[in-house]
Tab-separated table of C-alpha atoms and ligand atoms in Angstrom:
chain	number	residue	atom	x	y	z
A	654	MET	CA	100.698	89.771	97.759
A	655	ARG	CA	99.500	92.100	99.968
A	656	GLN	CA	101.711	94.972	100.958
A	657	VAL	CA	102.011	95.352	104.832
A	658	MET	CA	100.785	98.725	106.254
A	659	VAL	CA	101.874	100.487	109.140
A	660	ALA	CA	99.720	103.520	109.976
A	661	GLY	CA	100.036	105.890	112.714
A	662	ASN	CA	96.946	107.272	114.451
A	663	TRP	CA	98.108	110.288	116.395
A	664	LYS	CA	94.551	111.058	117.682
A	665	MET	CA	94.348	114.424	119.431
A	666	ASN	CA	97.990	114.906	120.411
A	667	GLY	CA	100.665	117.195	119.307
A	668	SER	CA	101.998	120.832	118.772
A	669	SER	CA	103.527	122.319	116.015
A	670	GLU	CA	106.870	121.800	117.581
A	671	SER	CA	106.284	118.049	118.481
A	672	VAL	CA	104.632	117.397	115.099
A	673	LYS	CA	107.856	118.512	113.426
A	674	GLU	CA	110.006	116.773	115.516
A	675	LEU	CA	108.015	113.540	115.267
A	676	MET	CA	108.067	113.801	111.316
A	677	THR	CA	111.578	114.718	111.269
A	678	GLY	CA	112.356	111.253	113.397
A	679	ILE	CA	110.261	109.496	111.209
A	680	LEU	CA	111.764	110.538	107.994
A	681	ASP	CA	115.361	110.125	109.612
A	682	GLY	CA	114.539	106.259	109.940
A	683	MET	CA	112.707	105.780	106.941
A	684	ALA	CA	115.718	104.380	104.961
A	685	SER	CA	115.300	101.404	107.037
A	686	VAL	CA	111.959	100.623	105.958
A	687	THR	CA	111.796	99.236	102.598
A	688	LYS	CA	108.721	96.888	102.603
A	689	ALA	CA	105.668	98.385	104.523
A	690	GLU	CA	103.615	101.027	103.427
A	691	VAL	CA	103.952	103.703	106.047
A	692	VAL	CA	100.986	106.171	106.877
A	693	VAL	CA	100.644	108.951	109.515
A	694	CYS	CA	97.063	110.352	110.612
A	695	PRO	CA	97.895	113.610	112.292
A	696	PRO	CA	95.153	115.957	113.672
A	697	ALA	CA	93.541	118.084	111.005
A	698	VAL	CA	94.844	121.238	111.692
A	699	TYR	CA	98.470	119.711	111.226
A	700	LEU	CA	97.464	117.714	107.952
A	701	SER	CA	99.098	120.598	105.611
A	702	ARG	CA	102.354	120.817	107.222
A	703	VAL	CA	102.906	117.099	107.771
A	704	CYS	CA	102.019	116.720	103.972
A	705	GLY	CA	104.654	119.261	103.219
A	706	ALA	CA	107.198	117.340	105.285
A	707	ALA	CA	106.317	113.986	103.819
A	708	ASP	CA	106.434	115.383	100.340
A	709	GLY	CA	109.044	113.350	98.385
A	710	SER	CA	109.334	110.716	100.757
A	711	ALA	CA	107.702	107.259	101.185
A	712	ILE	CA	105.509	108.228	103.878
A	713	LYS	CA	101.596	108.861	103.072
A	714	VAL	CA	99.471	110.918	105.033
A	715	GLY	CA	95.901	110.132	106.210
A	716	SER	CA	93.138	112.078	107.905
A	717	GLN	CA	91.368	111.155	111.162
A	718	ASN	CA	88.001	111.406	109.611
A	719	ILE	CA	86.355	112.751	106.564
A	720	CYS	CA	82.684	114.361	105.752
A	721	ASP	CA	80.096	112.543	104.362
A	722	GLN	CA	79.198	115.510	102.106
A	723	ASP	CA	81.280	116.868	99.254
A	724	LYS	CA	80.667	120.508	100.077
A	725	GLY	CA	78.623	123.021	101.748
A	726	ALA	CA	77.088	123.864	105.101
A	727	PHE	CA	78.549	121.340	107.308
A	728	THR	CA	80.278	123.218	110.118
A	729	GLY	CA	83.112	121.521	111.587
A	730	GLU	CA	83.698	118.966	108.737
A	731	ILE	CA	86.222	118.414	106.282
A	732	SER	CA	85.721	117.263	102.768
A	733	ALA	CA	87.597	114.804	100.748
A	734	ASP	CA	88.409	117.261	98.152
A	735	MET	CA	90.156	119.426	100.632
A	736	LEU	CA	92.082	116.661	102.248
A	737	LYS	CA	93.220	115.519	98.605
A	738	ASP	CA	93.865	119.660	98.060
A	739	VAL	CA	96.339	119.284	100.935
A	740	GLY	CA	97.996	115.988	100.040
A	741	CYS	CA	96.241	113.394	101.811
A	742	GLU	CA	95.776	109.899	100.318
A	743	TYR	CA	94.102	108.068	103.091
A	744	ALA	CA	91.202	108.666	105.807
A	745	ILE	CA	90.409	106.638	108.885
A	746	ILE	CA	86.852	106.157	109.026
A	747	GLY	CA	84.621	104.773	111.706
A	748	HIS	CA	87.252	104.810	114.643
A	749	SER	CA	85.704	103.351	117.803
A	750	GLU	CA	86.219	106.676	119.603
A	751	ARG	CA	84.109	108.393	116.859
A	752	ARG	CA	81.350	105.716	117.294
A	753	ALA	CA	81.263	105.723	120.984
A	754	LEU	CA	82.132	109.378	121.791
A	755	TYR	CA	80.506	111.187	119.181
A	756	GLY	CA	77.737	108.824	118.126
A	757	GLU	CA	78.759	107.944	114.806
A	758	SER	CA	76.411	105.192	113.500
A	759	ASP	CA	77.136	102.316	111.108
A	760	GLU	CA	75.077	104.212	108.507
A	761	LEU	CA	77.020	107.443	109.032
A	762	VAL	CA	80.222	105.610	108.981
A	763	ALA	CA	79.159	103.921	105.775
A	764	ARG	CA	78.387	107.288	104.082
A	765	ARG	CA	81.726	108.717	105.217
A	766	PHE	CA	83.234	105.567	103.507
A	767	ALA	CA	81.442	106.270	100.560
A	768	ALA	CA	82.196	110.212	100.251
A	769	ALA	CA	85.824	109.184	100.640
A	770	ARG	CA	85.899	106.647	97.784
A	771	ARG	CA	83.970	108.349	95.239
A	772	ASN	CA	86.427	111.415	95.791
A	773	GLY	CA	89.399	109.352	95.683
A	774	ILE	CA	90.563	109.261	99.277
A	775	LYS	CA	91.217	105.485	100.415
A	776	PRO	CA	89.559	104.738	103.671
A	777	ILE	CA	91.135	102.991	106.507
A	778	PHE	CA	87.812	101.397	107.768
A	779	CYS	CA	87.527	100.590	111.461
A	780	ILE	CA	85.725	97.994	113.028
A	781	GLY	CA	85.725	96.014	116.378
A	782	GLU	CA	83.864	94.754	119.557
A	783	THR	CA	83.658	96.282	122.980
A	784	LEU	CA	84.545	94.131	125.929
A	785	GLU	CA	81.092	93.354	126.762
A	786	GLU	CA	80.497	92.324	123.254
A	787	ARG	CA	83.329	89.866	123.167
A	788	GLU	CA	82.367	88.376	126.456
A	789	SER	CA	79.017	87.729	125.071
A	790	GLY	CA	80.314	85.939	122.186
A	791	VAL	CA	79.124	88.311	119.493
A	792	THR	CA	82.603	89.596	118.100
A	793	ASN	CA	82.086	88.342	114.691
A	794	ASP	CA	78.424	89.613	114.705
A	795	VAL	CA	79.491	92.931	115.571
A	796	CYS	CA	82.428	93.040	113.076
A	797	SER	CA	79.775	91.617	110.427
A	798	ARG	CA	77.135	94.289	111.110
A	799	GLN	CA	79.783	96.957	110.889
A	800	ILE	CA	80.981	95.814	107.502
A	801	ASP	CA	77.572	95.181	106.094
A	802	ALA	CA	76.524	98.820	106.441
A	803	VAL	CA	79.400	99.569	103.962
A	804	ILE	CA	78.315	96.559	101.818
A	805	ALA	CA	74.815	97.590	101.791
A	806	LEU	CA	75.574	101.016	100.487
A	807	GLU	CA	78.528	100.837	98.336
A	808	GLY	CA	78.611	96.942	97.480
A	809	VAL	CA	81.274	94.572	98.350
A	810	GLU	CA	83.685	95.886	95.513
A	811	ALA	CA	84.079	99.029	97.449
A	812	LEU	CA	86.352	97.060	99.594
A	813	ALA	CA	88.791	96.097	96.557
A	814	ASP	CA	92.165	97.221	97.378
A	815	GLY	CA	90.774	98.586	100.481
A	816	VAL	CA	91.886	98.565	104.281
A	817	ILE	CA	90.014	97.496	107.060
A	818	ALA	CA	91.290	97.955	110.682
A	819	TYR	CA	90.202	95.467	113.119
A	820	GLU	CA	90.425	97.268	116.570
A	821	PRO	CA	88.932	95.595	119.644
A	822	VAL	CA	87.584	98.385	121.483
A	823	TRP	CA	88.890	96.806	124.935
A	824	ALA	CA	92.452	96.561	123.472
A	825	ILE	CA	92.624	100.499	122.279
A	826	GLY	CA	94.773	102.438	124.679
A	827	THR	CA	94.565	99.787	127.601
A	828	GLY	CA	97.972	98.005	127.028
A	829	LYS	CA	95.568	95.061	126.817
A	830	VAL	CA	96.553	93.565	123.394
A	831	ALA	CA	94.628	90.881	121.594
A	832	THR	CA	96.755	87.540	121.516
A	833	PRO	CA	97.846	86.771	117.999
A	834	GLU	CA	95.575	83.802	117.901
A	835	GLN	CA	92.541	86.149	118.880
A	836	ALA	CA	93.120	88.472	116.177
A	837	GLN	CA	94.090	86.127	113.730
A	838	ASP	CA	90.826	84.349	114.168
A	839	VAL	CA	88.831	87.680	113.566
A	840	HIS	CA	90.837	88.489	110.764
A	841	ALA	CA	90.186	85.223	109.082
A	842	PHE	CA	86.526	85.580	109.651
A	843	ILE	CA	86.531	88.971	108.107
A	844	ARG	CA	88.369	87.708	105.241
A	845	GLY	CA	86.064	84.831	104.736
A	846	LYS	CA	82.988	86.804	104.993
A	847	ILE	CA	84.121	88.961	102.207
A	848	ALA	CA	85.572	85.906	100.110
A	849	ASP	CA	81.887	84.594	100.228
A	850	LEU	CA	80.911	87.419	98.250
A	851	ASN	CA	83.844	88.144	96.073
A	852	ALA	CA	87.083	85.873	96.484
A	853	ASP	CA	89.410	88.266	94.523
A	854	VAL	CA	88.358	91.297	96.792
A	855	ALA	CA	89.035	89.394	99.730
A	856	GLU	CA	92.277	88.388	98.568
A	857	GLY	CA	93.234	92.025	98.074
A	858	LEU	CA	91.817	93.327	101.138
A	859	ARG	CA	94.531	94.509	103.680
A	860	ILE	CA	93.281	93.940	107.379
A	861	LEU	CA	95.292	95.630	109.936
A	862	TYR	CA	95.168	95.024	113.542
A	863	GLY	CA	94.927	98.012	116.128
A	864	GLY	CA	94.862	97.979	119.777
A	865	SER	CA	97.890	98.392	121.949
A	866	MET	CA	100.383	97.269	119.110
A	867	ASN	CA	103.879	98.194	119.902
A	868	ALA	CA	107.678	97.428	119.049
A	869	GLY	CA	107.292	94.375	121.326
A	870	ASN	CA	104.305	92.509	119.959
A	871	ALA	CA	104.144	93.788	116.475
A	872	LYS	CA	106.089	91.163	114.605
A	873	GLU	CA	104.074	88.141	116.149
A	874	LEU	CA	100.863	89.868	115.127
A	875	ILE	CA	101.863	90.905	111.781
A	876	GLY	CA	103.083	87.568	111.413
A	877	GLN	CA	99.812	86.078	111.266
A	878	GLN	CA	98.274	85.057	107.974
A	879	ASP	CA	95.488	87.472	107.945
A	880	ILE	CA	97.025	90.244	109.575
A	881	ASP	CA	98.523	92.740	106.918
A	882	GLY	CA	99.625	95.560	109.322
A	883	GLY	CA	98.648	97.677	112.106
A	884	LEU	CA	96.994	100.782	113.144
A	885	ILE	CA	99.142	102.448	115.899
A	886	GLY	CA	97.918	104.854	118.551
A	887	GLY	CA	100.075	105.564	121.517
A	888	ALA	CA	103.222	103.909	120.014
A	889	SER	CA	103.044	106.058	116.855
A	890	LEU	CA	103.575	109.250	118.826
A	891	LYS	CA	107.495	108.492	119.142
A	892	ALA	CA	109.517	108.144	116.200
A	893	GLU	CA	111.611	105.444	117.507
A	894	ASP	CA	108.674	103.338	118.775
A	895	PHE	CA	106.697	103.607	115.411
A	896	LEU	CA	109.866	102.852	113.275
A	897	ALA	CA	110.669	99.978	115.570
A	898	ILE	CA	106.975	98.663	114.366
A	899	CYS	CA	107.728	99.468	110.761
A	900	GLN	CA	110.789	97.582	111.063
A	901	ALA	CA	109.267	94.621	112.653
A	902	ALA	CA	106.447	94.587	109.919
A	903	GLU	CA	109.464	93.852	107.373
B	708	PGA	P1	96.332	102.268	120.572
B	708	PGA	O1	95.303	102.805	119.634
B	708	PGA	O2	97.600	101.707	119.774
B	708	PGA	O3	96.962	103.370	121.706
B	708	PGA	O4	95.798	101.203	121.584
B	708	PGA	C1	95.102	102.327	118.488
B	708	PGA	C2	93.751	103.191	117.599
B	708	PGA	O5	92.861	103.567	118.353
B	708	PGA	O6	94.013	103.170	116.596
């Protein structure tokens, strides 16, 4: 049985004060969340204090990226060891905003994935197609290519106990959520692709959906056979909304 995961991607939002308030709100509501694994991914400067606040609770903390190298002259980057040092367990890798706005290639994303794994940080590996790609019917090809970059570098076993987040780019922050059927189709494709290489890895792999998921649509999406949770942007910034999604995932 795959444990449902609800992960909040706070992106570049928040302040010392709002982060404290958000964490207090989530912590207050955690008693009602018994089944889902709950992860929050704050901006890097707040990781330390969020890890401190989450300490002793069931909330796990993730970063929004991770360096592909282990240490040294990589200005602006953050290593896996540093993330572990402050208490992170997860790292979002290959988010479409990193790929599209900061030029991260499939190969770089794969190297970041590798760095996370070899240093004990669990990747939440994001993939997904743009609107243009969906309209030209290449959604599965794009997801395949993005996954293949990781498999080429690390082998399919690297996805054992892994987390993939399928995030159609056209659904991110747009309010245009994929229908449960659209999402399920791609999730089933991803699991099938992995199963062709290793059935056990495919069975254990959690595949989250991301893209305008909210309290209203979460239950139906997560109810699909191959959707094992959500990666939530906008709706993770208010404790009430985020907790409602965690509860829908129960
Ligand atoms: P959204 O973002 O929920 O605001 O669409 C999801 C994401 O980018 O991870």
